Short mmCIF file of C-alpha atoms in Angstrom, two decimals:
data_model
loop_
_atom_site.label_atom_id
_atom_site.label_comp_id
_atom_site.label_asym_id
_atom_site.label_seq_id
_atom_site.Cartn_x
_atom_site.Cartn_y
_atom_site.Cartn_z
CA MET A 204 13.69 5.38 20.19
CA PRO A 205 13.80 1.85 18.69
CA LYS A 206 10.55 0.92 17.06
CA ARG A 207 8.68 -2.00 18.55
CA ASP A 208 6.57 -4.21 16.34
CA LEU A 209 3.58 -4.67 18.64
CA SER A 210 0.31 -6.21 17.83
CA VAL A 211 -3.01 -5.15 19.13
CA GLU A 212 -2.94 -8.19 21.47
CA ASP A 213 0.64 -7.27 22.69
CA ILE A 214 -0.65 -3.69 23.77
CA LYS A 215 -3.75 -5.19 25.46
CA LYS A 216 -1.47 -7.52 27.47
CA ILE A 217 0.93 -4.71 28.42
CA VAL A 218 -1.99 -2.46 29.50
CA GLU A 219 -3.24 -5.16 31.82
CA GLU A 220 0.23 -6.06 33.35
CA GLU A 221 1.32 -2.51 33.74
CA ASN A 222 -1.97 -1.16 35.22
CA VAL A 223 -2.29 1.53 32.45
CA ARG A 224 -5.41 3.55 33.33
CA PHE A 225 -5.29 6.33 30.50
CA LEU A 226 -4.32 6.39 26.92
CA ARG A 227 -2.96 9.64 25.43
CA LEU A 228 -3.45 9.89 21.66
CA MET A 229 -1.00 12.37 20.16
CA PHE A 230 -0.76 14.16 16.93
CA THR A 231 0.66 17.35 15.53
CA ASP A 232 -1.16 20.28 14.01
CA ILE A 233 0.07 22.46 11.15
CA LEU A 234 1.82 24.88 13.51
CA GLY A 235 3.90 22.05 14.98
CA THR A 236 1.98 22.02 18.26
CA ILE A 237 1.54 18.67 19.93
CA LYS A 238 -2.14 17.85 20.45
CA ASN A 239 -3.58 14.91 22.39
CA VAL A 240 -6.82 13.26 23.11
CA GLU A 241 -6.76 11.46 26.50
CA VAL A 242 -9.26 8.65 27.02
CA PRO A 243 -9.77 6.18 29.81
CA VAL A 244 -8.40 2.64 29.36
CA SER A 245 -12.10 1.48 28.92
CA GLN A 246 -11.87 2.86 25.32
CA LEU A 247 -8.86 0.63 24.40
CA GLU A 248 -10.77 -1.57 22.15
CA LYS A 249 -12.19 1.43 20.21
CA VAL A 250 -8.76 3.01 20.06
CA LEU A 251 -7.02 0.03 18.66
CA SER A 252 -9.69 -0.61 16.00
CA ASN A 253 -9.19 2.98 14.61
CA LYS A 254 -12.77 4.01 15.71
CA MET A 255 -11.72 6.90 17.95
CA MET A 256 -13.14 10.08 16.58
CA PHE A 257 -12.41 13.85 17.52
CA ASP A 258 -13.55 17.30 16.38
CA GLY A 259 -11.14 18.37 13.73
CA SER A 260 -12.66 21.84 13.46
CA SER A 261 -11.09 22.77 16.80
CA ILE A 262 -7.56 22.10 15.56
CA GLU A 263 -5.67 24.91 13.79
CA GLY A 264 -5.60 24.46 9.97
CA PHE A 265 -7.59 21.19 9.95
CA VAL A 266 -11.23 21.47 8.82
CA ARG A 267 -14.42 23.66 8.98
CA ILE A 268 -17.16 22.82 11.46
CA GLU A 269 -19.39 21.16 8.88
CA GLU A 270 -16.54 18.65 8.04
CA SER A 271 -15.45 18.18 11.64
CA ASP A 272 -15.48 14.49 12.28
CA MET A 273 -11.99 12.96 11.96
CA TYR A 274 -10.50 9.56 13.00
CA LEU A 275 -7.39 8.79 14.92
CA TYR A 276 -5.39 5.89 13.61
CA PRO A 277 -2.81 4.97 16.16
CA ASP A 278 0.67 3.78 15.02
CA LEU A 279 1.29 0.73 17.32
CA THR A 280 5.10 1.09 16.98
CA THR A 281 4.92 4.40 18.87
CA TRP A 282 3.47 2.72 22.06
CA MET A 283 5.08 3.78 25.31
CA ILE A 284 4.21 4.33 28.93
CA PHE A 285 4.98 7.71 30.36
CA PRO A 286 7.19 7.35 33.47
CA TRP A 287 5.35 10.17 35.18
CA GLU A 288 1.55 11.02 35.98
CA SER A 289 1.12 7.77 37.84
CA GLU A 290 -1.01 9.01 40.69
CA HIS A 291 -4.23 7.70 39.11
CA GLY A 292 -2.53 4.84 37.23
CA LYS A 293 -0.06 4.82 34.40
CA VAL A 294 -0.53 6.71 31.08
CA GLY A 295 0.16 4.95 27.70
CA ARG A 296 0.99 6.99 24.57
CA LEU A 297 0.24 6.33 20.92
CA ILE A 298 1.11 8.71 18.05
CA CYS A 299 -1.70 8.78 15.49
CA ASP A 300 -2.29 9.59 11.93
CA ILE A 301 -5.53 11.48 10.99
CA TYR A 302 -8.01 9.98 8.62
CA ASN A 303 -11.26 11.18 6.99
CA PRO A 304 -14.60 9.32 7.79
CA ASP A 305 -14.34 7.61 4.44
CA GLY A 306 -11.15 5.92 5.45
CA SER A 307 -8.87 8.18 3.29
CA PRO A 308 -5.79 9.83 4.81
CA PHE A 309 -6.53 13.37 5.90
CA ALA A 310 -4.56 15.84 3.58
CA GLY A 311 -4.07 18.33 6.48
CA ASP A 312 -2.17 15.80 8.73
CA PRO A 313 1.57 16.73 8.64
CA ARG A 314 2.58 13.17 9.60
CA GLY A 315 0.45 11.74 6.94
CA ASN A 316 1.66 14.11 4.36
CA LEU A 317 5.34 13.21 5.12
CA LYS A 318 4.52 9.68 4.44
CA ARG A 319 3.12 10.69 1.04
CA VAL A 320 6.37 12.50 0.27
CA LEU A 321 8.51 9.63 1.44
CA ALA A 322 6.74 7.42 -1.00
CA GLY A 323 8.28 9.54 -3.79
CA MET A 324 11.66 7.85 -2.91
CA ASP A 325 10.36 4.68 -4.55
CA GLU A 326 11.13 5.82 -8.15
CA PHE A 327 14.84 6.05 -7.20
CA GLY A 328 15.01 2.82 -5.24
CA PHE A 329 15.72 4.58 -1.83
CA THR A 330 14.58 2.75 1.16
CA SER A 331 14.92 5.31 3.94
CA PHE A 332 15.53 9.02 4.49
CA ASN A 333 17.25 9.47 7.87
CA LEU A 334 17.33 12.47 10.13
CA GLY A 335 19.78 13.17 13.05
CA PRO A 336 18.39 16.25 14.80
CA GLU A 337 20.42 18.57 17.20
CA PRO A 338 17.56 20.49 19.07
CA GLU A 339 18.61 23.40 21.36
CA PHE A 340 16.54 25.02 24.15
CA PHE A 341 16.69 27.55 26.94
CA LEU A 342 16.03 27.05 30.63
CA PHE A 343 14.35 29.99 32.44
CA LYS A 344 13.40 30.14 36.11
CA LEU A 345 9.74 29.95 37.11
CA ASP A 346 8.23 32.52 39.49
CA GLU A 347 6.38 31.78 42.65
CA CYS A 348 3.08 31.43 40.58
CA GLY A 349 4.70 28.83 38.28
CA ASP A 350 4.90 31.28 35.35
CA PRO A 351 8.15 31.67 33.18
CA THR A 352 10.46 34.55 33.98
CA LEU A 353 13.27 35.91 31.90
CA ASP A 354 15.74 35.02 34.49
CA LEU A 355 18.16 32.41 33.11
CA ASN A 356 19.10 29.46 35.33
CA ASP A 357 22.90 29.94 34.82
CA LYS A 358 25.69 31.94 33.32
CA GLY A 359 27.36 29.04 31.54
CA GLY A 360 28.90 28.85 28.11
CA TYR A 361 29.76 26.19 25.46
CA PHE A 362 30.49 22.87 27.19
CA ASP A 363 30.66 24.34 30.66
CA PHE A 364 29.90 22.26 33.74
CA ALA A 365 28.66 22.74 37.25
CA PRO A 366 28.84 25.09 39.31
CA THR A 367 28.66 27.44 36.24
CA ASP A 368 26.14 25.26 34.45
CA LEU A 369 23.26 25.09 36.96
CA GLY A 370 21.13 23.33 34.38
CA GLU A 371 23.31 20.22 34.60
CA ASN A 372 21.09 18.28 37.06
CA CYS A 373 18.03 19.11 35.04
CA ARG A 374 19.69 18.08 31.74
CA ARG A 375 20.87 14.88 33.34
CA ASP A 376 17.46 14.07 34.50
CA ILE A 377 16.14 14.68 30.96
CA VAL A 378 18.76 12.38 29.53
CA LEU A 379 17.83 9.64 32.11
CA GLU A 380 14.09 10.08 31.33
CA LEU A 381 14.82 9.85 27.60
CA GLU A 382 16.97 6.76 27.99
CA SER A 383 14.17 5.09 29.99
CA LEU A 384 11.88 5.69 27.09
CA GLY A 385 14.28 4.02 24.56
CA PHE A 386 16.17 7.12 23.28
CA GLU A 387 19.89 6.62 22.32
CA VAL A 388 21.25 9.89 23.71
CA GLU A 389 24.58 10.59 21.88
CA ALA A 390 25.58 13.97 23.52
CA SER A 391 24.31 16.35 26.11
CA HIS A 392 26.00 19.68 26.78
CA HIS A 393 25.69 23.37 27.64
CA GLU A 394 25.45 25.44 24.52
CA VAL A 395 27.11 28.82 23.77
CA ALA A 396 24.51 31.14 25.26
CA PRO A 397 23.83 31.29 29.10
CA GLY A 398 20.93 29.08 29.91
CA GLN A 399 21.12 27.26 26.61
CA HIS A 400 21.42 23.50 26.23
CA GLU A 401 21.54 20.82 23.58
CA ILE A 402 20.84 17.08 23.77
CA ASP A 403 21.53 15.01 20.61
CA PHE A 404 20.01 11.61 19.97
CA LYS A 405 20.66 8.91 17.45
CA TYR A 406 19.45 9.33 13.88
CA ALA A 407 16.34 7.41 12.70
CA ASP A 408 14.25 7.21 9.64
CA ALA A 409 12.19 10.44 8.91
CA ILE A 410 8.89 9.48 10.52
CA GLU A 411 10.39 8.06 13.69
CA ALA A 412 12.87 10.91 14.01
CA CYS A 413 9.96 13.41 13.75
CA ASP A 414 7.95 11.46 16.39
CA ASN A 415 11.11 11.53 18.58
CA ILE A 416 11.50 15.33 18.29
CA GLN A 417 7.93 15.81 19.51
CA THR A 418 8.32 13.29 22.38
CA PHE A 419 11.61 14.95 23.16
CA LYS A 420 9.99 18.37 23.58
CA LEU A 421 7.35 16.95 25.87
CA VAL A 422 9.87 15.19 28.10
CA VAL A 423 12.19 18.26 28.27
CA LYS A 424 9.29 20.77 29.27
CA THR A 425 7.96 18.10 31.78
CA ILE A 426 11.24 17.42 33.55
CA ALA A 427 12.29 21.13 33.50
CA ARG A 428 9.11 22.09 35.33
CA LYS A 429 9.99 19.50 37.98
CA HIS A 430 13.25 21.42 38.52
CA GLY A 431 11.37 24.80 38.87
CA LEU A 432 12.36 25.75 35.33
CA HIS A 433 10.68 26.48 32.07
CA ALA A 434 12.18 24.96 28.90
CA THR A 435 11.50 26.89 25.72
CA PHE A 436 12.18 26.02 22.08
CA MET A 437 11.54 29.58 21.06
CA PRO A 438 14.35 30.35 18.47
CA LYS A 439 15.53 33.70 20.02
CA PRO A 440 14.16 34.45 23.53
CA LEU A 441 16.77 37.07 24.52
CA TYR A 442 18.52 39.82 22.59
CA GLY A 443 22.27 39.90 22.16
CA ILE A 444 22.98 36.19 22.62
CA ASN A 445 22.89 33.13 20.27
CA GLY A 446 19.37 31.65 19.49
CA SER A 447 18.38 28.02 19.46
CA GLY A 448 18.71 25.96 16.30
CA MET A 449 17.85 22.39 15.42
CA HIS A 450 20.55 21.33 12.93
CA CYS A 451 19.30 18.51 10.69
CA ASN A 452 21.72 15.88 9.72
CA MET A 453 20.19 14.06 6.60
CA SER A 454 21.22 10.83 4.61
CA LEU A 455 19.53 8.69 2.05
CA PHE A 456 19.76 4.92 1.96
CA ASN A 457 19.05 2.06 -0.39
CA ASP A 458 19.44 -1.66 -0.04
CA GLU A 459 23.28 -1.33 -0.39
CA GLY A 460 23.76 1.35 2.14
CA ASN A 461 24.27 5.08 2.35
CA VAL A 462 23.88 6.47 -1.23
CA PHE A 463 25.63 9.83 -0.34
CA TYR A 464 28.92 7.87 0.08
CA ASP A 465 31.33 7.23 -2.68
CA GLU A 466 34.85 6.25 -1.80
CA ASP A 467 36.15 7.44 -5.15
CA GLY A 468 34.10 10.71 -5.43
CA PRO A 469 35.22 14.23 -4.71
CA MET A 470 35.29 14.58 -0.89
CA GLN A 471 34.06 10.89 -0.90
CA LEU A 472 30.64 12.13 -1.83
CA SER A 473 28.45 10.48 -4.55
CA ASP A 474 26.82 12.25 -7.51
CA ILE A 475 23.49 11.69 -5.69
CA ALA A 476 24.86 13.54 -2.60
CA TYR A 477 25.90 16.53 -4.83
CA GLN A 478 22.55 16.46 -6.60
CA PHE A 479 20.59 16.30 -3.28
CA LEU A 480 22.79 19.23 -2.00
CA ALA A 481 22.10 21.17 -5.14
CA GLY A 482 18.33 20.78 -4.65
CA LEU A 483 18.52 21.91 -1.01
CA LEU A 484 20.42 25.09 -2.08
CA LYS A 485 18.16 25.70 -5.10
CA HIS A 486 14.93 25.66 -2.87
CA ALA A 487 16.52 27.19 0.35
CA ARG A 488 14.69 30.50 0.22
CA ALA A 489 11.30 28.85 -0.30
CA TYR A 490 11.56 26.00 2.49
CA THR A 491 12.84 28.69 5.01
CA ALA A 492 9.18 29.60 5.76
CA VAL A 493 8.70 25.96 6.90
CA CYS A 494 12.03 25.44 8.67
CA ASN A 495 11.86 28.90 10.41
CA PRO A 496 8.11 29.30 10.82
CA ILE A 497 7.55 32.15 13.27
CA VAL A 498 8.20 35.86 13.40
CA ASN A 499 10.81 35.24 16.09
CA SER A 500 12.78 32.78 13.96
CA TYR A 501 14.21 35.71 11.91
CA LYS A 502 15.68 37.33 15.05
CA ARG A 503 18.05 34.31 15.10
CA LEU A 504 18.84 34.30 11.39
CA VAL A 505 21.20 37.45 11.61
CA PRO A 506 24.98 37.75 11.21
CA GLY A 507 27.20 37.34 14.21
CA PHE A 508 25.33 34.74 16.20
CA GLU A 509 26.59 31.55 14.42
CA ALA A 510 23.25 30.99 12.64
CA PRO A 511 23.37 30.79 8.80
CA VAL A 512 22.19 33.81 6.79
CA TYR A 513 23.65 32.88 3.32
CA VAL A 514 22.72 30.11 0.85
CA ALA A 515 26.01 28.32 0.36
CA TRP A 516 27.74 25.07 1.41
CA SER A 517 31.10 23.94 2.67
CA GLY A 518 32.99 20.83 3.86
CA ARG A 519 34.35 22.39 7.08
CA ASN A 520 33.25 26.08 7.28
CA ARG A 521 30.40 26.60 9.75
CA SER A 522 29.11 29.86 8.34
CA PRO A 523 27.23 28.46 5.28
CA LEU A 524 23.72 27.07 5.28
CA ILE A 525 24.82 23.50 4.69
CA ARG A 526 27.86 21.69 6.01
CA VAL A 527 29.25 18.33 5.11
CA PRO A 528 30.48 16.76 8.43
CA GLU A 529 33.82 14.83 8.26
CA SER A 530 32.31 11.30 8.84
CA ARG A 531 32.17 8.93 5.84
CA GLY A 532 30.84 5.47 5.13
CA LEU A 533 27.43 4.87 6.69
CA SER A 534 27.75 8.33 8.57
CA THR A 535 28.00 10.36 5.36
CA ARG A 536 25.46 13.13 5.66
CA LEU A 537 24.46 16.62 4.89
CA GLU A 538 23.90 19.09 7.88
CA LEU A 539 21.35 21.89 7.24
CA ARG A 540 22.06 24.61 9.91
CA SER A 541 19.12 27.01 9.45
CA VAL A 542 16.33 24.92 10.90
CA ASP A 543 15.15 26.06 14.33
CA PRO A 544 13.12 24.06 16.97
CA ALA A 545 9.86 26.01 16.47
CA ALA A 546 9.56 24.05 13.07
CA ASN A 547 6.93 21.45 12.49
CA PRO A 548 9.44 18.38 12.07
CA TYR A 549 6.98 16.52 9.78
CA MET A 550 6.52 19.50 7.43
CA THR A 551 10.21 20.28 7.52
CA MET A 552 11.27 16.80 6.51
CA ALA A 553 8.72 16.78 3.70
CA VAL A 554 10.06 20.00 2.05
CA LEU A 555 13.77 19.03 2.66
CA LEU A 556 13.32 15.60 1.03
CA GLU A 557 11.28 17.04 -1.88
CA ALA A 558 13.97 19.66 -2.41
CA GLY A 559 16.72 16.96 -2.51
CA LEU A 560 14.77 14.59 -4.77
CA ASP A 561 14.16 17.54 -7.14
CA GLY A 562 17.89 17.87 -7.30
CA ILE A 563 18.40 14.31 -8.11
CA ARG A 564 15.45 14.12 -10.53
CA ASN A 565 16.92 17.07 -12.52
CA LYS A 566 20.62 16.02 -11.96
CA LEU A 567 21.44 19.54 -10.55
CA THR A 568 25.02 20.53 -9.91
CA PRO A 569 25.71 22.68 -6.78
CA PRO A 570 27.91 25.78 -7.02
CA ALA A 571 31.48 25.57 -5.67
CA ALA A 572 31.88 25.08 -1.91
CA VAL A 573 32.62 28.27 0.08
CA ASP A 574 35.47 27.56 2.48
CA ARG A 575 36.04 31.05 3.88
CA ASN A 576 33.95 32.98 6.49
CA ILE A 577 30.97 34.43 4.55
CA TYR A 578 30.19 36.85 7.29
CA VAL A 579 33.44 38.95 6.45
CA MET A 580 32.83 38.82 2.62
CA THR A 581 31.62 41.97 1.08
CA GLU A 582 28.29 42.21 -0.73
CA GLU A 583 30.17 42.32 -3.95
CA GLU A 584 32.20 39.21 -3.04
CA ARG A 585 29.03 37.33 -2.14
CA LYS A 586 27.35 38.39 -5.43
CA GLU A 587 30.41 37.21 -7.40
CA ALA A 588 30.18 33.76 -5.64
CA GLN A 589 26.41 33.58 -6.36
CA ILE A 590 25.63 33.47 -2.64
CA LEU A 591 22.01 34.49 -1.96
CA ASP A 592 20.69 35.74 1.36
CA LEU A 593 18.00 33.78 3.20
CA PRO A 594 14.79 35.68 3.72
CA SER A 595 14.95 38.27 6.52
CA THR A 596 11.33 37.98 7.72
CA ILE A 597 8.53 35.34 7.76
CA HIS A 598 6.63 37.71 5.34
CA ASN A 599 9.44 37.42 2.80
CA ALA A 600 9.83 33.69 3.38
CA ILE A 601 6.21 33.05 2.67
CA LYS A 602 6.46 35.15 -0.55
CA ALA A 603 9.44 32.87 -1.54
CA LEU A 604 7.43 29.79 -0.76
CA ARG A 605 4.39 31.04 -2.78
CA GLU A 606 6.76 31.35 -5.82
CA ASN A 607 8.11 27.73 -5.62
CA GLN A 608 5.69 25.10 -6.89
CA VAL A 609 8.01 22.16 -5.84
CA MET A 610 7.94 23.24 -2.22
CA MET A 611 4.17 24.01 -2.35
CA ASP A 612 3.58 20.47 -3.75
CA ALA A 613 5.67 18.98 -0.96
CA LEU A 614 3.21 20.42 1.61
CA GLY A 615 0.06 19.65 -0.48
CA SER A 616 -2.55 22.28 -1.09
CA HIS A 617 -4.50 21.92 2.21
CA ILE A 618 -1.41 22.28 4.45
CA TYR A 619 0.11 24.95 2.22
CA ASN A 620 -3.01 27.19 2.16
CA ASN A 621 -3.69 26.94 5.88
CA PHE A 622 -0.08 27.30 6.77
CA SER A 623 0.39 30.41 4.61
CA GLU A 624 -2.85 32.08 5.75
CA ALA A 625 -1.89 31.51 9.42
CA LYS A 626 1.50 33.18 8.80
CA LYS A 627 0.01 36.12 7.05
CA ILE A 628 -2.21 36.71 10.10
CA GLU A 629 0.81 36.29 12.31
CA TRP A 630 2.87 38.82 10.31
CA ALA A 631 0.08 41.30 10.30
CA ALA A 632 -0.38 41.21 14.05
CA PHE A 633 3.36 41.58 14.49
CA ARG A 634 3.54 44.53 12.06
CA GLN A 635 0.74 46.34 13.95
CA THR A 636 2.26 45.85 17.38
CA VAL A 637 4.24 48.65 18.88
CA SER A 638 7.34 47.23 20.81
CA GLU A 639 9.14 48.47 23.80
CA TRP A 640 12.21 49.15 21.69
CA GLU A 641 10.14 51.62 19.58
CA ARG A 642 8.84 53.41 22.58
CA GLU A 643 12.42 53.68 24.13
CA GLN A 644 13.90 54.94 20.78
CA TYR A 645 11.06 57.34 19.67
CA LEU A 646 8.76 58.41 22.50
CA GLU A 647 10.79 61.27 23.85
CA LEU A 648 12.74 62.03 20.66
CA TYR A 649 9.62 62.78 18.60
#
């Protein structure tokens, strides 16, 4: 979505002309869940003067009850009017940063924390960190009560089309809705698994791209429901088929252009690109907890379903963690393939940028590219090539994060402590739950 430089007066004028009756103030909690405070348009003056308060103690990982008052500071460049919910008048949206009562940025706000990490680019003269995301999702049918079922809406496969791809109309409506909101959609297609879809939109700077991901999820779920479907960004909703990823295409720019590109460098990549790549590889096991943040994420990160399992990189091979797509010039980028759409995008970009900057700061050198299928390599061959495994559970991923000060610093102590505590509770609950699989395997046998 192209940013619009709107003033307070511009927004007041639009509200009047478009008959906007409600304002939805959106932000994202530590678990990546979109939260919103909806107020009538009579509160517009209060909203635009940064005086809108909410109770932070009711939000996961924010603050205790005795410190509950928080302020919403709207980012005016995120203004948009939702094309639905017009029965009682239109609804305007603003994405907000969270501030403390004393006017300081709240350390537990993932969006504000990403801004803090982005400021670290200044020492290198970088002007923007760009992200092109590729989010995937599944469409399931709703039952007569409007609840999600496990019935897929089609039996299609990669790049299939109607009548096999019954989600085509829904996906087309999602694309039209996104375009009406200012998204530049680059591709829309059926993915490998039945019921699985992908819509790619144009890259943007990190903050705007993360805002776009959160808006995208909201639009996808809303439009799917209108088609009698439930859209889920759960990484692995069904056994035996591919899970959903959110590949992240990253590039760094300065005033002269894309700093990853060097016409005379090996593979036409610059020293900075290789150093950034080395940083991503070095910290991969630790940032996996953030990029793959739920128990279910690790059901996707297994061999045989196209998701990466090993810490390696390649120019063309799709089995490693990081791939370097063919495009060069302004489009030179690194593609991290492990991230899934359950990830909090603001926290994800904070740890990935800090990992890359650490590589640049310390002039790290990546290991040699692995241009063969890692899945068919033996354990000895992987060891010889210095290829590590990604963590196999959220429990192991949190342990790796706890041992990595650079990644903990990228989150800040407030977000790290609350995130890791929430994940420990999640893992404990999962570990104690007896699954249907266990009953099928053991109930009669033992």
